[in-house]
Coordinates of C-alpha atoms in Angstrom, one line a residue:
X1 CA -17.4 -17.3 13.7
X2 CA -14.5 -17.8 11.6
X3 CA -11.5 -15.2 11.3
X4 CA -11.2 -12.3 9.6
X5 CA -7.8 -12.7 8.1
X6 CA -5.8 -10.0 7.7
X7 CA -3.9 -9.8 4.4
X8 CA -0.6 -7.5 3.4
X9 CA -0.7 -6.1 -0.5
X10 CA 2.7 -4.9 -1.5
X11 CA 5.2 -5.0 -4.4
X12 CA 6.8 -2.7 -7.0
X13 CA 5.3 -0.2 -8.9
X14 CA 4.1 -1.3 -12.0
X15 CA 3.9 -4.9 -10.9
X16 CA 0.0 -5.0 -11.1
X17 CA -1.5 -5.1 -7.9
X18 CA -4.3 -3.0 -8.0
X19 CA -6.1 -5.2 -11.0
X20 CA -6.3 -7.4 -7.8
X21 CA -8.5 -5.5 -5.7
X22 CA -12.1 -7.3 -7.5
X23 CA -10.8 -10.9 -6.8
X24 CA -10.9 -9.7 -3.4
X25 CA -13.9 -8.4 -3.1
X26 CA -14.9 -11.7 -4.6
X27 CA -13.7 -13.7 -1.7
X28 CA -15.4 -11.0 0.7
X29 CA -12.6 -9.1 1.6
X30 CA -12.6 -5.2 2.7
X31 CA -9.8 -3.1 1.5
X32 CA -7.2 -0.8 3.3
X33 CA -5.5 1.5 1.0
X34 CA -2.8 2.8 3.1
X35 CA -2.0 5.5 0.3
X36 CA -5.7 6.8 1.1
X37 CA -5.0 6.5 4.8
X38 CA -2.2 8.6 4.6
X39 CA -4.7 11.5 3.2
X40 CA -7.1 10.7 5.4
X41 CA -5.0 11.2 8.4
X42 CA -4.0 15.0 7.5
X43 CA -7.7 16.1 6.2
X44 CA -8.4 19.3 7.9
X45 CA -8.6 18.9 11.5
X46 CA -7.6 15.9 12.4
X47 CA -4.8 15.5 15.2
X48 CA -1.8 14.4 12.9
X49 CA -2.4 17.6 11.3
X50 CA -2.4 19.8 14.4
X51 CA 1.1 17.8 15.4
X52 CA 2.9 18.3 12.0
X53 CA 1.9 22.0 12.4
X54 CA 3.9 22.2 15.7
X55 CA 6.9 20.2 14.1
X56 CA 7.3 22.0 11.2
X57 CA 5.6 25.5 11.3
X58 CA 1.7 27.0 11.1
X59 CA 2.3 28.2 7.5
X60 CA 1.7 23.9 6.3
X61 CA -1.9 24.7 7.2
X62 CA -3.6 26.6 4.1
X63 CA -5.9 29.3 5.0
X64 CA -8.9 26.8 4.0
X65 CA -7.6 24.6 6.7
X66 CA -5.9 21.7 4.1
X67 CA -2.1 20.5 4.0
X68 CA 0.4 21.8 2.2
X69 CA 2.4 19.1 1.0
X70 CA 4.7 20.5 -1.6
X71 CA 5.8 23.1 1.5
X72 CA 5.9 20.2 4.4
X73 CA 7.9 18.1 1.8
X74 CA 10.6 21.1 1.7
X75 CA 10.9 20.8 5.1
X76 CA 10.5 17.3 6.3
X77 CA 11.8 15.4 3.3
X78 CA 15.6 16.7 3.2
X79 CA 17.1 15.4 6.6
X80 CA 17.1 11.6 8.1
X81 CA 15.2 13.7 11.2
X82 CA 12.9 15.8 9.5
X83 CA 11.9 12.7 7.7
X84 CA 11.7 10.6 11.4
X85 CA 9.6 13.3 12.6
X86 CA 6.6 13.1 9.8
X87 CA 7.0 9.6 9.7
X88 CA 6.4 9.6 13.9
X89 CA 3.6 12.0 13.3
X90 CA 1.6 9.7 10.1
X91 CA 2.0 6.1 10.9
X92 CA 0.7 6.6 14.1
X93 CA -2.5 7.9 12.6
X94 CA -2.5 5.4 9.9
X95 CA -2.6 2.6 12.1
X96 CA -5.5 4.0 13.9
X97 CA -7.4 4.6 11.0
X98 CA -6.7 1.1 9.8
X99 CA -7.3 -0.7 13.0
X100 CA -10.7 0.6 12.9
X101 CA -11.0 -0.9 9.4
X102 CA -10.1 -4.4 10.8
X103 CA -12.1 -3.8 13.7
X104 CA -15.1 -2.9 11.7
X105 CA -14.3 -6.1 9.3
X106 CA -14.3 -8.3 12.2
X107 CA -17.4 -7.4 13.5
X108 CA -19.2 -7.8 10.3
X109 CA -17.4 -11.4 10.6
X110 CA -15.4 -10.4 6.9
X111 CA -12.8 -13.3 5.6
X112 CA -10.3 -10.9 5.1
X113 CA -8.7 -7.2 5.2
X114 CA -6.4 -5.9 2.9
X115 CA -3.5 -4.0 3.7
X116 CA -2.5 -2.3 0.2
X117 CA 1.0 -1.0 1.1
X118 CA 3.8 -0.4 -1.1
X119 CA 6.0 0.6 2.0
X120 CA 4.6 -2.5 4.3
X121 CA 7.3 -3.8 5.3
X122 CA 9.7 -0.2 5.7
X123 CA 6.6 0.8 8.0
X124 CA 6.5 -2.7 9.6
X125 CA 2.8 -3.0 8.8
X126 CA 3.5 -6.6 7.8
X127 CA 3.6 -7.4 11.6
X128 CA 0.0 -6.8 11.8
X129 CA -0.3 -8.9 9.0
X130 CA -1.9 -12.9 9.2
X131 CA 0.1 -13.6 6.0
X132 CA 1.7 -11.2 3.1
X133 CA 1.5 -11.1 -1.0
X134 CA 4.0 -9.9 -2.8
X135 CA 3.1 -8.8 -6.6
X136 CA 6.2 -8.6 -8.9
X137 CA 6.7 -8.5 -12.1
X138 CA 9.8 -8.4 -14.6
X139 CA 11.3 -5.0 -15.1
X140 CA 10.8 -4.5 -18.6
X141 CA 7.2 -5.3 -18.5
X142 CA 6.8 -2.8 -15.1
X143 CA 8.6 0.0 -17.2
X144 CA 6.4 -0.4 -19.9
X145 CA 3.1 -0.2 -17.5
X146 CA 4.8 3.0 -15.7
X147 CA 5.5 4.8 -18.8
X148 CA 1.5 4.4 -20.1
X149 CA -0.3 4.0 -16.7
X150 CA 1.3 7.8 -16.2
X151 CA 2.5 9.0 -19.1
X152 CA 6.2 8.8 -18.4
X153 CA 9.3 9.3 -20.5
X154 CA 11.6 6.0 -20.2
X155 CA 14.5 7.9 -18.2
X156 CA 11.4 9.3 -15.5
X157 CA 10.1 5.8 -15.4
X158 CA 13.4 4.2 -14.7
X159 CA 13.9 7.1 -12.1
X160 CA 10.8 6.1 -10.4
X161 CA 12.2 2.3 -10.7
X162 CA 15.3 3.4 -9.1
X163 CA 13.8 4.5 -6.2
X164 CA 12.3 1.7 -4.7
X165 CA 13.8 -2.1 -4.0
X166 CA 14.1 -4.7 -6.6
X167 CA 11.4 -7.5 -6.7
X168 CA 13.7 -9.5 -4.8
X169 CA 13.5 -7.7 -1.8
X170 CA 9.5 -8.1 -1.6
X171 CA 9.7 -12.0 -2.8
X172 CA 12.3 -12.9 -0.2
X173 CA 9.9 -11.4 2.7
X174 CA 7.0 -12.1 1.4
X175 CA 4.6 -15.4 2.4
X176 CA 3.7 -16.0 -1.1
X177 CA 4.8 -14.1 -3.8
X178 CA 2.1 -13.6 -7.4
X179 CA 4.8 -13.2 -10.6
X180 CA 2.4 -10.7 -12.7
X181 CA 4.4 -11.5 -16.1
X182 CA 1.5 -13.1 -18.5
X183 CA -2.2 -12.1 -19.2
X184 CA -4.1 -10.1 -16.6
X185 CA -6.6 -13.5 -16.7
X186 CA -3.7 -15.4 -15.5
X187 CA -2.7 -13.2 -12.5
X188 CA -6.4 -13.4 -11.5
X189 CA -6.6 -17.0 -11.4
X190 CA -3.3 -17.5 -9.5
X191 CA -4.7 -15.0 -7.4
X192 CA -8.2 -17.0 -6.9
X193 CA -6.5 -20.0 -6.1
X194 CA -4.3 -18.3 -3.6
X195 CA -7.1 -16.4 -2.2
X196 CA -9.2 -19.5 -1.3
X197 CA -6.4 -21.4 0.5
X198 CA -5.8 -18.3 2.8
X199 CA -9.4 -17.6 3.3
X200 CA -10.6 -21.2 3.4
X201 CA -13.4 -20.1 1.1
X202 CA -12.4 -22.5 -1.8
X203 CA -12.5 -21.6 -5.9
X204 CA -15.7 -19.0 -6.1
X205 CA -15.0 -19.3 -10.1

């Protein structure tokens, strides 16, 4: 049985990542969108939920049972602590719920999982990791993507920009780095070729 491979996904927004996610799926990999597993782990009922109740008051839990973010962002987000505190809470849960993706993966004997996470290495996710891909792409080009991907002005794109690290800072940790700054068609095929050296699966295409 050869190994399931476990794969870290990160880079800036607007780089391009996401077109990714078919090559893939071509070379039989299962996907772990950390963004979705950071839902998942606050649906209605679950334990994180129950804990970020205690840590930052009842009145986070709607009467239908579902988060409120915009209220537990009021009260988490503005202190280094507060922030510690949901962050102690979630990434708990959202290794657990992605451990049980790889788990699954590896008993259906999958080449690889995904870890799509723009924070991997902040959340030191890219220690569970077999080997990391960066996806960058020049700034220009990523503003450009922001601005029509979600219907920014320039200044709210560059904001947005602002807030995360440069490419540089992804690159320089990364194992192999994919520079999205051509045609989508050439992203995927640097991609194939990378995918089948990791996954020992050769050129599907």
């Amino acid at each position: 049985m050869s190994k399931t491979v476990v794969i870290g996904l990160t880079g800036p927004t607007g780089a391009g990542k996401s077109v990714l996610r078919p090559v893939f799926e071509e070379y039989g990999c299962r996907f772990a969108d950390c963004d979705h597993l950071a839902r998942a782990a606050v649906e209605p009922g679950a334990p994180a939920l129950v804990k970020l109740a205690d840590a930052f008051g009842s009145d986070i839990i709607r009467a239908d049972g579902s988060l409120d973010r915009a209220l537990l962002a009021q009260r988490a987000f503005p202190t280094p602590e507060g922030r510690a505190t949901l962050n102690g809470i979630v990434h708990p849960a959202v290794f657990d719920l992605l451990e049980d993706i790889i788990s699954k993966a590896e008993g259906e004997n999958a080449a690889g999982v995904v870890i799509d996470a723009p924070l991997l290495f902040e959340s030191k996710l890219d220690r569970r990791c077999d080997t990391v891909i960066a996806v960058i792409a020049p700034e220009e080009m990523r503003l450009e993507r922001i601005m029509e991907r979600d219907g920014l002005s320039e200044d709210a794109a560059r904001l947005r920009m602002s807030a995360q690290h440069d490419s540089a800072f992804y690159s320089g940790q990364a194992d192999h780095t994919l520079v999205n700054d051509g045609s989508i068609d050439s992203l995927l095929d640097s991609a194939r070729h990378l995918l089948s050296k990791i996954t020992g699966k050769g050129d599907l295409l």
